[in-house]
Coordinates of C-alpha atoms and ligand atoms in Angstrom, one line a residue:
Chain A
X652 CA 12.9 -8.9 33.9
X653 CA 10.9 -5.8 34.5
X654 CA 7.1 -6.4 33.5
X655 CA 5.8 -3.5 31.5
X656 CA 1.7 -3.2 31.9
X657 CA 0.0 -1.3 28.4
X658 CA -4.1 -1.7 28.5
X659 CA -3.9 -4.1 31.1
X660 CA -1.8 -6.6 29.5
X661 CA 1.2 -7.4 30.5
X662 CA 4.7 -7.9 28.2
X663 CA 8.1 -8.7 30.1
X664 CA 10.8 -5.6 29.2
X665 CA 14.7 -6.1 28.9
X666 CA 16.3 -4.2 31.5
X667 CA 17.1 -0.5 29.8
X668 CA 14.5 -1.4 26.9
X669 CA 12.4 1.8 26.2
X670 CA 9.0 1.6 26.5
X671 CA 8.1 1.8 22.6
X672 CA 11.1 -1.1 22.1
X673 CA 9.6 -3.3 24.7
X674 CA 5.6 -2.6 23.0
X675 CA 6.6 -2.5 19.2
X676 CA 9.2 -6.2 20.1
X677 CA 6.0 -7.9 21.2
X678 CA 4.0 -6.9 18.2
X679 CA 1.8 -4.2 19.5
X680 CA 0.7 -1.4 17.1
X681 CA 1.4 1.7 19.3
X682 CA 1.8 5.6 17.5
X683 CA 5.3 6.3 17.0
X684 CA 7.9 8.5 14.7
X685 CA 11.3 10.2 15.3
X686 CA 11.9 7.7 17.9
X687 CA 14.5 10.2 19.5
X688 CA 12.5 12.4 21.4
X689 CA 11.9 15.1 19.2
X690 CA 8.3 14.3 18.5
X691 CA 6.0 13.4 21.0
X692 CA 4.2 11.1 18.6
X693 CA 4.3 8.2 21.2
X694 CA 2.7 10.5 23.9
X695 CA 1.7 8.1 26.8
X696 CA -0.1 8.5 30.5
X697 CA 2.0 6.6 33.1
X698 CA -0.7 5.3 36.0
X699 CA 1.4 3.8 39.0
X700 CA 4.0 6.3 39.1
X701 CA 6.0 9.5 38.0
X702 CA 7.7 8.4 34.7
X703 CA 12.1 9.2 34.9
X704 CA 13.3 13.2 33.7
X705 CA 14.4 11.8 30.5
X706 CA 11.1 10.8 29.9
X707 CA 8.9 13.9 29.9
X708 CA 12.2 16.1 28.5
X709 CA 10.0 18.4 26.3
X710 CA 6.8 18.1 27.9
X711 CA 4.8 20.8 28.5
X712 CA 3.9 21.4 32.1
X713 CA 0.1 20.5 32.2
X714 CA 1.2 17.0 30.9
X715 CA 4.3 16.4 32.9
X716 CA 1.9 17.0 35.9
X717 CA -0.4 14.2 34.9
X718 CA 2.3 11.6 34.5
X719 CA 2.1 11.9 30.2
X720 CA 5.8 10.5 28.8
X721 CA 7.8 9.9 25.4
X722 CA 7.4 5.9 25.1
X723 CA 10.7 6.2 22.7
X724 CA 12.8 7.9 26.1
X725 CA 11.5 6.1 28.2
X726 CA 13.5 3.8 30.5
X727 CA 12.2 3.1 33.9
X728 CA 14.0 0.8 36.6
X729 CA 11.4 -1.5 37.8
X730 CA 7.8 -2.7 37.3
X731 CA 6.3 0.2 35.2
X732 CA 1.8 0.9 33.9
X733 CA 0.9 3.0 31.2
X734 CA -2.3 3.6 28.8
X735 CA -3.0 5.7 25.6
X736 CA -5.5 7.3 27.5
X737 CA -6.2 9.8 30.3
X738 CA -7.6 13.2 31.4
X739 CA -6.1 15.5 28.6
X740 CA -6.9 14.8 25.4
X741 CA -4.3 14.7 22.9
X742 CA -6.1 13.8 19.5
X743 CA -8.7 15.9 17.5
X744 CA -10.6 15.8 13.9
X745 CA -9.5 17.6 11.3
X746 CA -11.2 18.0 7.9
X747 CA -8.9 18.1 4.7
X748 CA -9.7 21.5 2.5
X749 CA -7.1 20.8 -0.2
X750 CA -4.2 18.7 -0.9
X751 CA -2.0 20.8 -3.6
X752 CA 0.7 20.4 -5.4
X753 CA 3.4 23.1 -5.2
X754 CA 6.1 21.4 -7.0
X755 CA 6.1 17.9 -8.1
X756 CA 7.5 16.7 -4.4
X757 CA 6.0 19.5 -2.2
X758 CA 2.1 19.3 -1.4
X759 CA 0.0 22.4 0.6
X760 CA -2.2 20.5 2.7
X761 CA -5.0 22.7 4.2
X762 CA -7.0 21.1 7.1
X763 CA -10.1 22.4 9.5
X764 CA -9.7 21.7 12.7
X765 CA -13.3 21.3 14.2
X766 CA -13.8 23.9 16.4
X767 CA -11.0 26.4 18.3
X768 CA -7.3 25.1 17.5
X769 CA -5.0 27.3 19.4
X770 CA -1.6 27.4 18.6
X771 CA 1.6 29.7 17.3
X772 CA 3.2 30.1 14.2
X773 CA 6.2 27.4 13.6
X774 CA 4.9 24.8 16.2
X775 CA 4.1 21.5 14.7
X776 CA 1.5 18.7 15.1
X777 CA 1.6 15.0 14.6
X778 CA -1.2 14.1 12.2
X779 CA -2.7 10.4 13.1
X780 CA -4.0 8.2 10.0
X781 CA -7.3 5.9 11.0
X782 CA -4.8 2.7 10.9
X783 CA -2.7 4.5 14.0
X784 CA 0.3 5.4 11.6
X785 CA 1.4 9.0 12.9
X786 CA 4.0 11.4 11.4
X787 CA 4.5 15.0 12.9
X788 CA 4.0 18.3 10.1
X789 CA 5.2 21.5 10.5
X790 CA 2.0 24.6 10.3
X791 CA 3.2 27.0 7.8
X792 CA -0.1 29.0 8.5
X793 CA -1.1 31.9 10.5
X794 CA -3.3 31.3 13.4
X795 CA -4.9 35.2 13.7
X796 CA -5.8 35.6 9.9
X797 CA -6.0 32.2 8.7
X798 CA -8.8 29.8 10.0
X799 CA -6.9 26.8 8.4
X800 CA -4.0 25.2 9.2
X801 CA -1.4 24.7 6.6
X802 CA 1.1 22.3 6.5
X803 CA 3.5 21.7 3.7
X804 CA 4.3 17.6 2.6
X805 CA 7.6 16.4 1.0
X806 CA 7.1 13.0 -0.6
X807 CA 9.8 10.6 0.5
X808 CA 10.6 7.7 -1.9
X809 CA 8.5 4.6 -0.2
X810 CA 7.6 6.8 2.8
X811 CA 4.4 5.7 4.1
X812 CA 2.9 8.8 5.0
X813 CA 4.0 11.3 2.9
X814 CA 3.4 9.1 -0.4
X815 CA -0.8 8.6 1.4
X816 CA -0.5 12.1 1.9
X817 CA 0.5 13.0 -1.6
X818 CA -1.6 9.8 -3.8
X819 CA -4.7 9.7 -1.5
X820 CA -5.4 12.2 1.0
X821 CA -8.5 13.5 -0.9
X822 CA -10.8 16.9 0.4
X823 CA -13.5 16.1 3.1
X824 CA -11.6 13.8 4.4
X825 CA -10.8 13.2 8.1
X826 CA -7.8 12.8 9.7
X827 CA -6.8 13.4 13.5
X828 CA -4.6 15.9 14.4
X829 CA -2.3 16.2 17.9
X830 CA -2.4 19.5 20.0
X831 CA 0.8 21.9 18.8
X832 CA 4.1 20.8 19.9
X833 CA 7.0 23.2 20.0
X834 CA 9.0 26.2 20.7
X835 CA 10.0 27.2 17.4
X836 CA 8.1 30.5 17.1
X837 CA 8.7 34.4 16.9
X838 CA 8.9 36.6 20.0
X839 CA 7.6 40.3 19.9
X840 CA 9.4 41.5 22.7
X841 CA 12.4 42.3 20.8
X842 CA 11.4 43.8 17.1
X843 CA 15.0 45.5 16.8
X844 CA 16.3 41.9 16.6
X845 CA 17.9 40.6 13.8
X846 CA 16.7 37.2 13.0
X847 CA 18.7 34.3 10.8
X848 CA 16.5 31.7 9.4
X849 CA 17.6 28.2 7.6
X850 CA 15.7 25.9 5.8
X851 CA 16.0 22.8 3.7
X852 CA 13.1 21.3 1.6
X853 CA 9.6 21.6 4.4
X854 CA 11.7 23.2 6.6
X855 CA 10.2 26.3 5.4
X856 CA 7.5 25.1 6.4
X857 CA 7.4 26.8 10.0
X858 CA 9.8 29.9 9.0
X859 CA 6.8 30.6 6.8
X860 CA 4.1 31.0 9.7
X861 CA 7.8 32.3 11.4
X862 CA 8.6 35.2 9.1
X863 CA 4.7 36.4 8.5
X864 CA 4.4 36.4 12.0
X865 CA 7.4 38.4 12.6
X866 CA 6.3 40.8 10.1
X867 CA 3.2 41.2 11.4
X868 CA 4.1 42.3 14.3
X869 CA 5.6 44.8 12.3
X870 CA 9.7 43.2 12.8
X871 CA 12.1 46.2 12.6
X872 CA 15.1 44.0 12.9
X873 CA 16.5 42.3 9.7
X874 CA 15.3 39.0 8.8
X875 CA 17.3 37.1 6.6
X876 CA 15.7 33.9 5.4
X877 CA 17.9 31.2 3.4
X878 CA 16.3 28.0 2.1
X879 CA 18.3 25.1 0.3
X880 CA 17.1 22.1 -1.7
X881 CA 19.2 20.0 -4.1
X882 CA 17.2 20.9 -6.7
X883 CA 14.4 23.2 -8.4
X884 CA 11.7 20.7 -7.1
X885 CA 12.5 21.6 -3.2
X886 CA 12.5 25.4 -3.9
X887 CA 8.8 26.3 -3.5
X888 CA 6.9 29.9 -3.0
X889 CA 9.3 31.4 -4.3
X890 CA 7.5 34.0 -6.1
X891 CA 5.4 34.7 -2.6
X892 CA 8.4 35.0 -0.7
X893 CA 10.7 37.2 -3.4
X894 CA 6.8 39.3 -3.0
X895 CA 7.1 39.4 0.6
X896 CA 10.8 40.6 0.1
X897 CA 9.9 43.7 -2.4
X898 CA 7.3 44.7 0.1
X899 CA 9.3 44.6 3.0
X900 CA 13.2 46.2 2.9
X901 CA 13.6 44.6 6.0
X902 CA 13.4 40.9 5.2
X903 CA 16.1 39.1 2.9
X904 CA 14.5 35.7 1.1
X905 CA 18.1 33.9 -0.3
X906 CA 17.0 30.8 -1.9
X907 CA 19.8 27.9 -2.7
X908 CA 20.4 25.1 -5.0
X909 CA 23.2 22.5 -4.2
X910 CA 23.7 21.6 -8.1
X911 CA 22.2 24.0 -10.2
X912 CA 20.8 23.0 -13.7
X913 CA 20.0 25.2 -17.1
X914 CA 17.3 28.6 -15.7
X915 CA 18.4 28.8 -12.2
X916 CA 20.6 31.7 -12.6
X917 CA 18.3 33.2 -9.7
X918 CA 19.4 31.0 -6.9
X919 CA 22.6 31.2 -4.9
X920 CA 24.4 28.1 -5.6
X921 CA 25.6 26.6 -2.2
X922 CA 24.2 25.3 0.9
X923 CA 21.8 27.3 2.5
X924 CA 23.6 27.2 6.2
X925 CA 27.2 27.3 4.4
X926 CA 25.4 30.7 2.2
X927 CA 24.0 31.5 5.6
X928 CA 27.4 31.2 8.0
X929 CA 29.5 32.9 4.8
X930 CA 27.7 36.0 5.2
X931 CA 26.5 36.4 8.9
X932 CA 30.2 36.2 10.5
X933 CA 28.8 37.7 14.4
X934 CA 25.9 35.9 15.5
X935 CA 26.3 38.1 19.0
X936 CA 22.3 39.1 19.5
X937 CA 21.1 37.1 16.8
X938 CA 17.7 34.7 17.1
X939 CA 18.7 32.1 15.3
X940 CA 15.8 29.5 13.9
X941 CA 16.9 26.1 11.9
X942 CA 14.6 23.6 9.6
X943 CA 14.7 20.4 8.0
X944 CA 17.1 18.3 7.9
X945 CA 18.6 16.4 10.8
X946 CA 22.3 17.2 10.0
X947 CA 22.4 20.6 9.1
X948 CA 20.4 21.5 12.1
X949 CA 22.5 20.1 14.2
X950 CA 25.8 21.5 12.5
X951 CA 24.1 25.1 12.0
X952 CA 22.9 25.0 15.6
X953 CA 26.6 24.5 17.0
X954 CA 28.2 26.9 14.1
X955 CA 25.6 29.9 14.7
X956 CA 26.3 29.0 18.9
X957 CA 30.0 29.8 18.4
X958 CA 29.5 32.1 16.2
X959 CA 27.9 33.8 19.2
X960 CA 24.2 33.4 19.4
X961 CA 23.3 32.9 22.6
X962 CA 22.4 29.0 23.5
X963 CA 18.2 30.0 23.9
X964 CA 18.4 32.2 21.2
X965 CA 18.6 29.5 18.5
X966 CA 15.2 27.2 17.9
X967 CA 15.7 24.0 16.0
X968 CA 13.5 22.3 14.2
X969 CA 15.6 18.8 13.3
X970 CA 13.2 17.1 10.6
X971 CA 13.5 13.7 12.7
X972 CA 12.3 10.4 10.9
X973 CA 13.4 7.0 12.1
X974 CA 14.9 4.4 9.5
X975 CA 12.5 1.7 8.6
Chain B
X542 CA 28.3 40.6 57.2
X543 CA 30.6 39.6 54.5
X544 CA 29.1 38.6 51.2
X545 CA 30.1 34.7 50.0
X546 CA 32.2 34.6 46.6
X547 CA 28.8 33.5 45.0
X548 CA 27.2 36.6 46.2
X549 CA 29.8 38.6 44.9
X550 CA 30.1 37.5 41.4
X551 CA 26.8 37.8 41.2
X552 CA 24.3 34.9 41.6
X553 CA 22.6 32.7 39.1
X554 CA 22.4 35.3 36.6
X555 CA 26.1 35.8 36.4
X556 CA 26.7 32.3 36.1
X557 CA 24.2 31.9 33.1
X558 CA 26.2 34.8 31.9
X559 CA 29.1 32.6 32.2
X560 CA 27.9 29.7 31.2
X561 CA 27.3 31.0 27.0
X562 CA 30.9 32.2 26.8
X563 CA 32.5 29.4 28.3
X564 CA 31.0 26.6 26.8
X565 CA 31.3 28.6 23.5
X566 CA 35.5 28.6 24.2
X567 CA 35.5 25.4 25.3
X568 CA 33.3 24.1 22.0
X569 CA 36.3 26.3 19.7
X570 CA 39.6 25.3 21.7
X571 CA 41.0 22.5 20.0
X572 CA 42.4 21.1 23.0
X573 CA 39.4 19.9 25.2
X574 CA 36.9 20.3 21.8
X575 CA 37.1 16.2 21.2
X576 CA 35.4 15.4 24.5
X577 CA 31.6 17.5 23.5
X578 CA 31.8 16.1 20.4
X579 CA 28.2 13.9 19.5
X580 CA 26.9 15.5 23.1
X581 CA 23.4 17.3 22.8
X582 CA 24.1 20.8 23.9
X583 CA 21.5 21.9 25.8
X584 CA 22.2 18.7 28.4
X585 CA 25.7 20.2 27.9
X586 CA 24.9 23.6 29.4
X587 CA 23.2 22.6 31.9
X588 CA 25.7 20.4 33.6
X589 CA 27.9 23.3 32.4
X590 CA 25.7 25.5 34.9
X591 CA 25.6 23.2 37.4
X592 CA 29.9 22.9 37.5
X593 CA 30.0 26.2 37.5
X594 CA 27.9 27.3 40.1
X595 CA 30.0 25.1 42.0
X596 CA 32.9 26.7 41.1
X597 CA 31.9 30.1 41.9
X598 CA 31.2 28.6 45.3
X599 CA 27.0 28.4 45.1
X600 CA 24.9 26.2 46.1
X601 CA 26.6 23.2 45.0
X602 CA 24.7 20.3 43.9
X603 CA 28.1 18.3 43.0
X604 CA 29.7 15.8 45.5
X605 CA 33.4 14.5 44.8
X606 CA 32.1 11.4 43.7
X607 CA 29.8 12.9 41.0
X608 CA 32.9 14.5 39.3
X609 CA 34.6 11.2 39.2
X610 CA 31.0 9.1 37.7
X611 CA 30.9 12.5 35.4
X612 CA 34.3 11.9 34.0
X613 CA 34.8 8.8 33.9
X614 CA 34.2 7.9 30.3
X615 CA 36.5 10.8 29.3
X616 CA 39.1 9.4 31.2
X617 CA 38.7 6.9 28.5
X618 CA 39.2 9.3 26.1
X619 CA 42.7 10.4 27.5
X620 CA 41.1 13.0 30.1
X621 CA 44.3 14.4 32.3
X622 CA 46.2 17.4 33.7
X623 CA 46.7 18.8 30.8
X624 CA 42.8 19.4 29.5
X625 CA 42.1 20.3 33.2
X626 CA 43.9 23.5 32.9
X627 CA 42.6 24.4 29.6
X628 CA 39.2 24.4 31.7
X629 CA 40.4 26.4 34.4
X630 CA 42.2 28.9 31.7
X631 CA 39.0 29.4 29.7
X632 CA 37.3 30.2 33.1
X633 CA 39.6 32.7 34.1
X634 CA 39.5 33.9 30.5
X635 CA 35.5 33.7 30.6
X636 CA 34.9 35.9 34.3
X637 CA 37.7 38.5 32.7
X638 CA 35.9 39.1 29.5
X639 CA 32.7 39.3 31.9
X640 CA 34.8 42.0 33.6
X641 CA 36.0 39.9 37.3
X642 CA 38.3 41.2 39.4
X643 CA 41.9 39.5 39.5
X644 CA 40.8 38.2 42.7
X645 CA 37.6 37.0 42.3
X646 CA 38.7 34.7 39.3
X647 CA 42.1 33.7 41.5
X648 CA 39.4 32.3 43.9
X649 CA 37.6 30.4 41.8
X650 CA 40.3 28.8 39.8
X651 CA 41.3 27.8 43.9
X652 CA 38.1 25.8 43.9
X653 CA 37.7 24.5 40.2
X654 CA 41.6 23.5 40.9
X655 CA 40.4 21.4 44.4
X656 CA 38.4 18.7 42.4
X657 CA 40.7 18.3 40.4
X658 CA 41.8 14.8 41.6
X659 CA 38.2 13.5 41.5
X660 CA 37.7 15.0 37.9
X661 CA 41.0 12.4 36.8
X662 CA 40.1 10.0 39.1
X663 CA 42.8 10.0 41.8
X664 CA 42.1 8.6 44.8
X665 CA 38.7 6.4 43.7
Ligands
FAD2084 C1 9.0 18.2 15.0 C2 9.2 17.7 13.1 C3 8.2 18.6 12.4 C4 8.5 18.0 10.5 N1 7.7 18.3 9.9 C5 7.3 18.3 9.0 C6 7.3 19.4 7.4 O1 6.5 20.1 7.8 N2 7.1 18.6 5.7 C7 7.7 17.2 6.1 O2 7.8 17.3 4.7 N3 8.2 16.5 6.8 C8 8.0 17.1 8.6 N4 8.4 16.0 9.2 C9 8.9 14.7 8.8 C10 7.5 13.8 8.5 O3 7.8 14.0 10.2 C11 7.7 12.0 8.6 O4 9.2 11.8 8.8 C12 8.1 12.5 6.8 O5 7.3 13.3 6.1 C13 8.7 11.2 6.6 O6 7.9 10.3 6.6 P1 6.9 8.4 5.7 O7 6.3 8.4 6.5 O8 6.6 9.9 4.7 O9 8.0 8.3 5.9 P2 8.5 6.3 6.4 O10 7.8 5.7 5.5 O11 9.1 7.0 8.0 O12 10.0 6.3 6.4 C14 11.4 7.3 6.3 C15 12.4 7.3 5.9 O13 12.7 5.7 5.1 C16 12.9 5.2 4.0 N5 12.1 4.1 3.3 C17 10.9 3.7 3.9 N6 10.7 3.1 3.7 C18 11.9 2.4 3.4 C19 12.3 1.2 2.7 N7 11.7 0.1 2.7 N8 13.6 1.2 1.9 C20 14.4 2.5 2.2 N9 13.9 3.4 2.6 C21 13.0 3.3 3.2 C22 11.7 6.9 3.6 O14 12.3 7.8 1.8 C23 12.0 8.0 4.3 O15 13.1 8.8 4.1 C24 9.1 16.8 10.5 C25 9.8 15.6 11.3 C26 9.6 16.2 12.7 C27 10.4 15.8 13.7
FES2085 S1 9.1 11.7 20.6 FE1 8.6 9.1 20.5 S2 8.6 8.9 18.8 FE2 9.4 10.9 18.8

């Protein structure tokens, strides 16, 4: 049986077991969230050997070179030594500025990162509570016009981090944040390219950043946002987005509800991705952003690709969470 | 000096252009689409790229054994000659769409056909 040495302590690892699964099985508490290689909350560093390529998928070059890897995607052949500490700082303190309810289910959290914090609109960060509980949340703020980091957090029934954020997090509290991650970003090189953005629930957060980034750069191509939710509580920033659509002829905002109630006559009654695919049959030359429900993201990625969008032009952020 | 087939087809940029069209054709082809279900799209696209590089006569990273190993699980799902035919057909249609001359398309189809037995595990 291969041996895993983590923070100088040895553990027996089953063949083909990931580093994360092995540590959790031995009762060692380490940061993790999605357990599927998406969120990077399980970032660690190898001490003695290069990690398997699959465990470095999606990491920045600077991290790869220093042998950082994702513990949930790392099942090395033989013995392996890992640590949480390393030459690259992966967590920074931030202070909570405000926690504000945008609806009963959605909270807007604003953070003041200590010191300079470079990111691009649409990226995400990992939030780490003092006990180590770590979850990824997308950035809705704009780096150059807003001096705070903005997150939109949906409350999940029995969700550990999201309930805590909704019920207990207070202005003035300190929380740790990771460096920004991901490629769900606007690229100013093609200002005429049509953009399709589909988000469900808090999948709006990164899209809200991307859209405002695009408009700020003077994007002239059409921009279509489809925001979907099962009910009204998940449709938020409606007035802000309607205002943006009024001010910018090329920006179209389509709020969608699965099952509308009385008073919902102002929205489209269809799933957001279905409404989008029905209206835009030919996606050749489009850039596509898909965020939120993992199944929606997966399906829509295939469908927009089949409708003609190039794979390299499709940005997908599935909000993957692990089963408890 | 005469140009290699790979150079005549346009090298890596041509492969990249072909991957997008070819993979789309495969996913929308009812004869073969089920072999792609549940497979990560990026990983699949990079495999397609390696495959197209090979049949374009480019710097190949594939051996006959890799071909066999890579398709073993698909043979269990029923992969047979008719599916290889579909692949070659989609490949030809892709190249046609990119404006490649018939004579070069025939050469590419020839290379694809030459790995048929490896893919289907005959002789392994
Ligand atoms: C790249 C990325 C970006 C993301 N961005 C955002 C964002 O901007 N906004 C946002 O709100 N979320 C975002 N997420 C999702 C977020 O990271 C968390 O997964 C989410 O907040 C739930 O975390 P939690 O700790 O509250 O739930 P967990 O405790 O991790 O629970 C996970 C799920 O299981 C359920 N559950 C928990 N305990 C039980 C139990 N005992 N019985 C039955 N069910 C249970 C919960 O309801 C929840 O649905 C993102 C995810 C990724 C991967
Ligand atoms: S990437 Fe490993 S837990 Fe999310």
